[in-house]
């Protein structure tokens, strides 16, 4: 289990602004306040207020208008941006690797078959290079293998034209990587034989995508899911 890090002053201010928007019932386009007004209200410096505004803008909560008559305004809802904010919020909460793996695996087939349908020559070249890196990493032990494995799966996900599936899948992969790193290495982790098997499973996954064969990609995904979590 991972405990979230303490909030920065900018994060505290951003949360206060979000509560103010909800309490006042503000809608898209409504003014929230100017930077000077937030400085007067909060007592924070300009740098903290600017960082809070950036956080809110990244979350899709506000739009920042510079110049005279500018300030913060409630943004029109963007489902992808809001989903990313939700996922970032989840990653700051206590969770387990098993939870993240369950979500990622639920999306695995969609991500891989999307990759088989939409891969380009450039994608194929990139995936094969990452597969070569995975082979080399397997000789260096589980930690190196896992990092190379995550890089390969993230590159596969980037091929998908589905922004929602891609955002959730990538967020869960990064959550798994983060949680596993914090948990530390397992001295009794998988041996060379297991890593060698995982390399061959990933090789078939890559070649199925490269061939554009959805049925083959489906079978490769099922084998990948059935033989372990890496």
PDB file of N, CA, C and O in Angstrom, residues 37-74:
ATOM      1  N   UNK A  37      -6.530  38.924  -7.320  1.00  0.00           N
ATOM      2  CA  UNK A  37      -7.574  38.617  -6.341  1.00  0.00           C
ATOM      3  C   UNK A  37      -7.231  37.355  -5.547  1.00  0.00           C
ATOM      4  O   UNK A  37      -7.428  37.303  -4.326  1.00  0.00           O
ATOM      5  N   UNK A  38      -6.708  36.351  -6.237  1.00  0.00           N
ATOM      6  CA  UNK A  38      -6.331  35.126  -5.529  1.00  0.00           C
ATOM      7  C   UNK A  38      -5.146  35.367  -4.596  1.00  0.00           C
ATOM      8  O   UNK A  38      -5.060  34.768  -3.522  1.00  0.00           O
ATOM      9  N   UNK A  39      -4.251  36.261  -4.988  1.00  0.00           N
ATOM     10  CA  UNK A  39      -3.119  36.582  -4.116  1.00  0.00           C
ATOM     11  C   UNK A  39      -3.615  37.274  -2.854  1.00  0.00           C
ATOM     12  O   UNK A  39      -3.173  36.966  -1.742  1.00  0.00           O
ATOM     13  N   UNK A  40      -4.571  38.190  -3.006  1.00  0.00           N
ATOM     14  CA  UNK A  40      -5.119  38.892  -1.846  1.00  0.00           C
ATOM     15  C   UNK A  40      -5.887  37.945  -0.928  1.00  0.00           C
ATOM     16  O   UNK A  40      -5.808  38.037   0.303  1.00  0.00           O
ATOM     17  N   UNK A  41      -6.658  37.041  -1.531  1.00  0.00           N
ATOM     18  CA  UNK A  41      -7.488  36.135  -0.732  1.00  0.00           C
ATOM     19  C   UNK A  41      -6.648  35.084   0.003  1.00  0.00           C
ATOM     20  O   UNK A  41      -6.912  34.755   1.163  1.00  0.00           O
ATOM     21  N   UNK A  42      -5.672  34.531  -0.699  1.00  0.00           N
ATOM     22  CA  UNK A  42      -4.941  33.385  -0.154  1.00  0.00           C
ATOM     23  C   UNK A  42      -3.692  33.760   0.632  1.00  0.00           C
ATOM     24  O   UNK A  42      -3.268  33.013   1.520  1.00  0.00           O
ATOM     25  N   UNK A  43      -3.091  34.892   0.272  1.00  0.00           N
ATOM     26  CA  UNK A  43      -1.832  35.264   0.896  1.00  0.00           C
ATOM     27  C   UNK A  43      -0.632  34.571   0.280  1.00  0.00           C
ATOM     28  O   UNK A  43       0.504  34.777   0.708  1.00  0.00           O
ATOM     29  N   UNK A  44      -0.864  33.748  -0.758  1.00  0.00           N
ATOM     30  CA  UNK A  44       0.232  33.069  -1.436  1.00  0.00           C
ATOM     31  C   UNK A  44       0.895  34.007  -2.450  1.00  0.00           C
ATOM     32  O   UNK A  44       0.287  34.964  -2.927  1.00  0.00           O
ATOM     33  N   UNK A  45       2.137  33.696  -2.800  1.00  0.00           N
ATOM     34  CA  UNK A  45       2.862  34.484  -3.780  1.00  0.00           C
ATOM     35  C   UNK A  45       2.405  34.193  -5.202  1.00  0.00           C
ATOM     36  O   UNK A  45       1.672  33.234  -5.461  1.00  0.00           O
ATOM     37  N   UNK A  46       2.880  35.029  -6.121  1.00  0.00           N
ATOM     38  CA  UNK A  46       2.469  34.907  -7.521  1.00  0.00           C
ATOM     39  C   UNK A  46       2.858  33.551  -8.114  1.00  0.00           C
ATOM     40  O   UNK A  46       2.110  32.971  -8.902  1.00  0.00           O
ATOM     41  N   UNK A  47       4.051  33.037  -7.728  1.00  0.00           N
ATOM     42  CA  UNK A  47       4.504  31.756  -8.281  1.00  0.00           C
ATOM     43  C   UNK A  47       3.566  30.615  -7.876  1.00  0.00           C
ATOM     44  O   UNK A  47       3.226  29.748  -8.695  1.00  0.00           O
ATOM     45  N   UNK A  48       3.131  30.625  -6.615  1.00  0.00           N
ATOM     46  CA  UNK A  48       2.213  29.579  -6.136  1.00  0.00           C
ATOM     47  C   UNK A  48       0.872  29.667  -6.848  1.00  0.00           C
ATOM     48  O   UNK A  48       0.294  28.650  -7.252  1.00  0.00           O
ATOM     49  N   UNK A  49       0.378  30.881  -7.039  1.00  0.00           N
ATOM     50  CA  UNK A  49      -0.914  31.072  -7.709  1.00  0.00           C
ATOM     51  C   UNK A  49      -0.815  30.649  -9.169  1.00  0.00           C
ATOM     52  O   UNK A  49      -1.724  30.004  -9.710  1.00  0.00           O
ATOM     53  N   UNK A  50       0.288  30.973  -9.816  1.00  0.00           N
ATOM     54  CA  UNK A  50       0.481  30.572 -11.213  1.00  0.00           C
ATOM     55  C   UNK A  50       0.543  29.057 -11.349  1.00  0.00           C
ATOM     56  O   UNK A  50      -0.006  28.478 -12.295  1.00  0.00           O
ATOM     57  N   UNK A  51       1.204  28.400 -10.388  1.00  0.00           N
ATOM     58  CA  UNK A  51       1.284  26.945 -10.421  1.00  0.00           C
ATOM     59  C   UNK A  51      -0.082  26.318 -10.181  1.00  0.00           C
ATOM     60  O   UNK A  51      -0.449  25.327 -10.839  1.00  0.00           O
ATOM     61  N   UNK A  52      -0.866  26.888  -9.277  1.00  0.00           N
ATOM     62  CA  UNK A  52      -2.225  26.383  -9.036  1.00  0.00           C
ATOM     63  C   UNK A  52      -3.076  26.532 -10.291  1.00  0.00           C
ATOM     64  O   UNK A  52      -3.843  25.631 -10.649  1.00  0.00           O
ATOM     65  N   UNK A  53      -2.926  27.677 -10.973  1.00  0.00           N
ATOM     66  CA  UNK A  53      -3.674  27.902 -12.209  1.00  0.00           C
ATOM     67  C   UNK A  53      -3.275  26.890 -13.277  1.00  0.00           C
ATOM     68  O   UNK A  53      -4.125  26.378 -14.023  1.00  0.00           O
ATOM     69  N   UNK A  54      -1.977  26.584 -13.349  1.00  0.00           N
ATOM     70  CA  UNK A  54      -1.513  25.606 -14.329  1.00  0.00           C
ATOM     71  C   UNK A  54      -2.087  24.218 -14.023  1.00  0.00           C
ATOM     72  O   UNK A  54      -2.519  23.500 -14.940  1.00  0.00           O
ATOM     73  N   UNK A  55      -2.088  23.836 -12.748  1.00  0.00           N
ATOM     74  CA  UNK A  55      -2.658  22.550 -12.357  1.00  0.00           C
ATOM     75  C   UNK A  55      -4.119  22.450 -12.775  1.00  0.00           C
ATOM     76  O   UNK A  55      -4.569  21.435 -13.323  1.00  0.00           O
ATOM     77  N   UNK A  56      -4.867  23.516 -12.507  1.00  0.00           N
ATOM     78  CA  UNK A  56      -6.299  23.519 -12.853  1.00  0.00           C
ATOM     79  C   UNK A  56      -6.504  23.501 -14.355  1.00  0.00           C
ATOM     80  O   UNK A  56      -7.446  22.878 -14.866  1.00  0.00           O
ATOM     81  N   UNK A  57      -5.633  24.182 -15.087  1.00  0.00           N
ATOM     82  CA  UNK A  57      -5.723  24.179 -16.545  1.00  0.00           C
ATOM     83  C   UNK A  57      -5.432  22.790 -17.094  1.00  0.00           C
ATOM     84  O   UNK A  57      -6.125  22.303 -17.993  1.00  0.00           O
ATOM     85  N   UNK A  58      -4.411  22.114 -16.536  1.00  0.00           N
ATOM     86  CA  UNK A  58      -4.071  20.754 -16.970  1.00  0.00           C
ATOM     87  C   UNK A  58      -5.209  19.785 -16.695  1.00  0.00           C
ATOM     88  O   UNK A  58      -5.401  18.818 -17.436  1.00  0.00           O
ATOM     89  N   UNK A  59      -5.949  20.040 -15.622  1.00  0.00           N
ATOM     90  CA  UNK A  59      -7.074  19.166 -15.276  1.00  0.00           C
ATOM     91  C   UNK A  59      -8.311  19.447 -16.131  1.00  0.00           C
ATOM     92  O   UNK A  59      -9.287  18.712 -16.071  1.00  0.00           O
ATOM     93  N   UNK A  60      -8.269  20.525 -16.884  1.00  0.00           N
ATOM     94  CA  UNK A  60      -9.435  20.897 -17.677  1.00  0.00           C
ATOM     95  C   UNK A  60     -10.503  21.607 -16.877  1.00  0.00           C
ATOM     96  O   UNK A  60     -11.646  21.726 -17.324  1.00  0.00           O
ATOM     97  N   UNK A  61     -10.141  22.117 -15.695  1.00  0.00           N
ATOM     98  CA  UNK A  61     -11.100  22.796 -14.830  1.00  0.00           C
ATOM     99  C   UNK A  61     -11.261  24.262 -15.200  1.00  0.00           C
ATOM    100  O   UNK A  61     -12.370  24.802 -15.143  1.00  0.00           O
ATOM    101  N   UNK A  62     -10.155  24.919 -15.547  1.00  0.00           N
ATOM    102  CA  UNK A  62     -10.208  26.356 -15.832  1.00  0.00           C
ATOM    103  C   UNK A  62      -9.512  26.677 -17.150  1.00  0.00           C
ATOM    104  O   UNK A  62      -8.705  25.893 -17.660  1.00  0.00           O
ATOM    105  N   UNK A  63      -9.842  27.843 -17.680  1.00  0.00           N
ATOM    106  CA  UNK A  63      -9.088  28.454 -18.777  1.00  0.00           C
ATOM    107  C   UNK A  63      -8.421  29.704 -18.236  1.00  0.00           C
ATOM    108  O   UNK A  63      -9.022  30.452 -17.449  1.00  0.00           O
ATOM    109  N   UNK A  64      -7.190  29.935 -18.645  1.00  0.00           N
ATOM    110  CA  UNK A  64      -6.445  31.107 -18.197  1.00  0.00           C
ATOM    111  C   UNK A  64      -6.439  32.137 -19.320  1.00  0.00           C
ATOM    112  O   UNK A  64      -5.991  31.847 -20.427  1.00  0.00           O
ATOM    113  N   UNK A  65      -6.953  33.331 -19.029  1.00  0.00           N
ATOM    114  CA  UNK A  65      -6.932  34.425 -20.009  1.00  0.00           C
ATOM    115  C   UNK A  65      -5.950  35.489 -19.532  1.00  0.00           C
ATOM    116  O   UNK A  65      -6.117  36.071 -18.457  1.00  0.00           O
ATOM    117  N   UNK A  66      -4.915  35.761 -20.322  1.00  0.00           N
ATOM    118  CA  UNK A  66      -3.936  36.771 -19.923  1.00  0.00           C
ATOM    119  C   UNK A  66      -4.429  38.189 -20.217  1.00  0.00           C
ATOM    120  O   UNK A  66      -5.423  38.386 -20.922  1.00  0.00           O
ATOM    121  N   UNK A  67      -3.729  39.164 -19.675  1.00  0.00           N
ATOM    122  CA  UNK A  67      -3.999  40.566 -20.005  1.00  0.00           C
ATOM    123  C   UNK A  67      -5.148  41.171 -19.235  1.00  0.00           C
ATOM    124  O   UNK A  67      -5.737  40.565 -18.336  1.00  0.00           O
ATOM    125  N   UNK A  68      -5.492  42.417 -19.623  1.00  0.00           N
ATOM    126  CA  UNK A  68      -6.589  43.139 -18.970  1.00  0.00           C
ATOM    127  C   UNK A  68      -7.902  42.372 -19.158  1.00  0.00           C
ATOM    128  O   UNK A  68      -8.223  41.921 -20.257  1.00  0.00           O
ATOM    129  N   UNK A  69      -8.637  42.257 -18.096  1.00  0.00           N
ATOM    130  CA  UNK A  69      -9.895  41.503 -18.138  1.00  0.00           C
ATOM    131  C   UNK A  69      -9.681  40.007 -18.088  1.00  0.00           C
ATOM    132  O   UNK A  69     -10.627  39.236 -18.232  1.00  0.00           O
ATOM    133  N   UNK A  70      -8.424  39.616 -17.895  1.00  0.00           N
ATOM    134  CA  UNK A  70      -8.114  38.185 -17.856  1.00  0.00           C
ATOM    135  C   UNK A  70      -8.254  37.605 -16.469  1.00  0.00           C
ATOM    136  O   UNK A  70      -8.817  38.217 -15.568  1.00  0.00           O
ATOM    137  N   UNK A  71      -7.714  36.423 -16.293  1.00  0.00           N
ATOM    138  CA  UNK A  71      -7.818  35.707 -15.031  1.00  0.00           C
ATOM    139  C   UNK A  71      -8.209  34.268 -15.273  1.00  0.00           C
ATOM    140  O   UNK A  71      -7.928  33.705 -16.336  1.00  0.00           O
ATOM    141  N   UNK A  72      -8.882  33.682 -14.307  1.00  0.00           N
ATOM    142  CA  UNK A  72      -9.327  32.297 -14.429  1.00  0.00           C
ATOM    143  C   UNK A  72     -10.824  32.254 -14.725  1.00  0.00           C
ATOM    144  O   UNK A  72     -11.611  32.955 -14.096  1.00  0.00           O
ATOM    145  N   UNK A  73     -11.184  31.389 -15.681  1.00  0.00           N
ATOM    146  CA  UNK A  73     -12.577  31.195 -16.066  1.00  0.00           C
ATOM    147  C   UNK A  73     -12.856  29.698 -16.094  1.00  0.00           C
ATOM    148  O   UNK A  73     -11.972  28.898 -16.410  1.00  0.00           O
ATOM    149  N   UNK A  74     -14.092  29.337 -15.771  1.00  0.00           N
ATOM    150  CA  UNK A  74     -14.468  27.925 -15.783  1.00  0.00           C
ATOM    151  C   UNK A  74     -14.389  27.404 -17.210  1.00  0.00           C
ATOM    152  O   UNK A  74     -14.911  28.017 -18.143  1.00  0.00           O
TER     153      UNK A  74
END
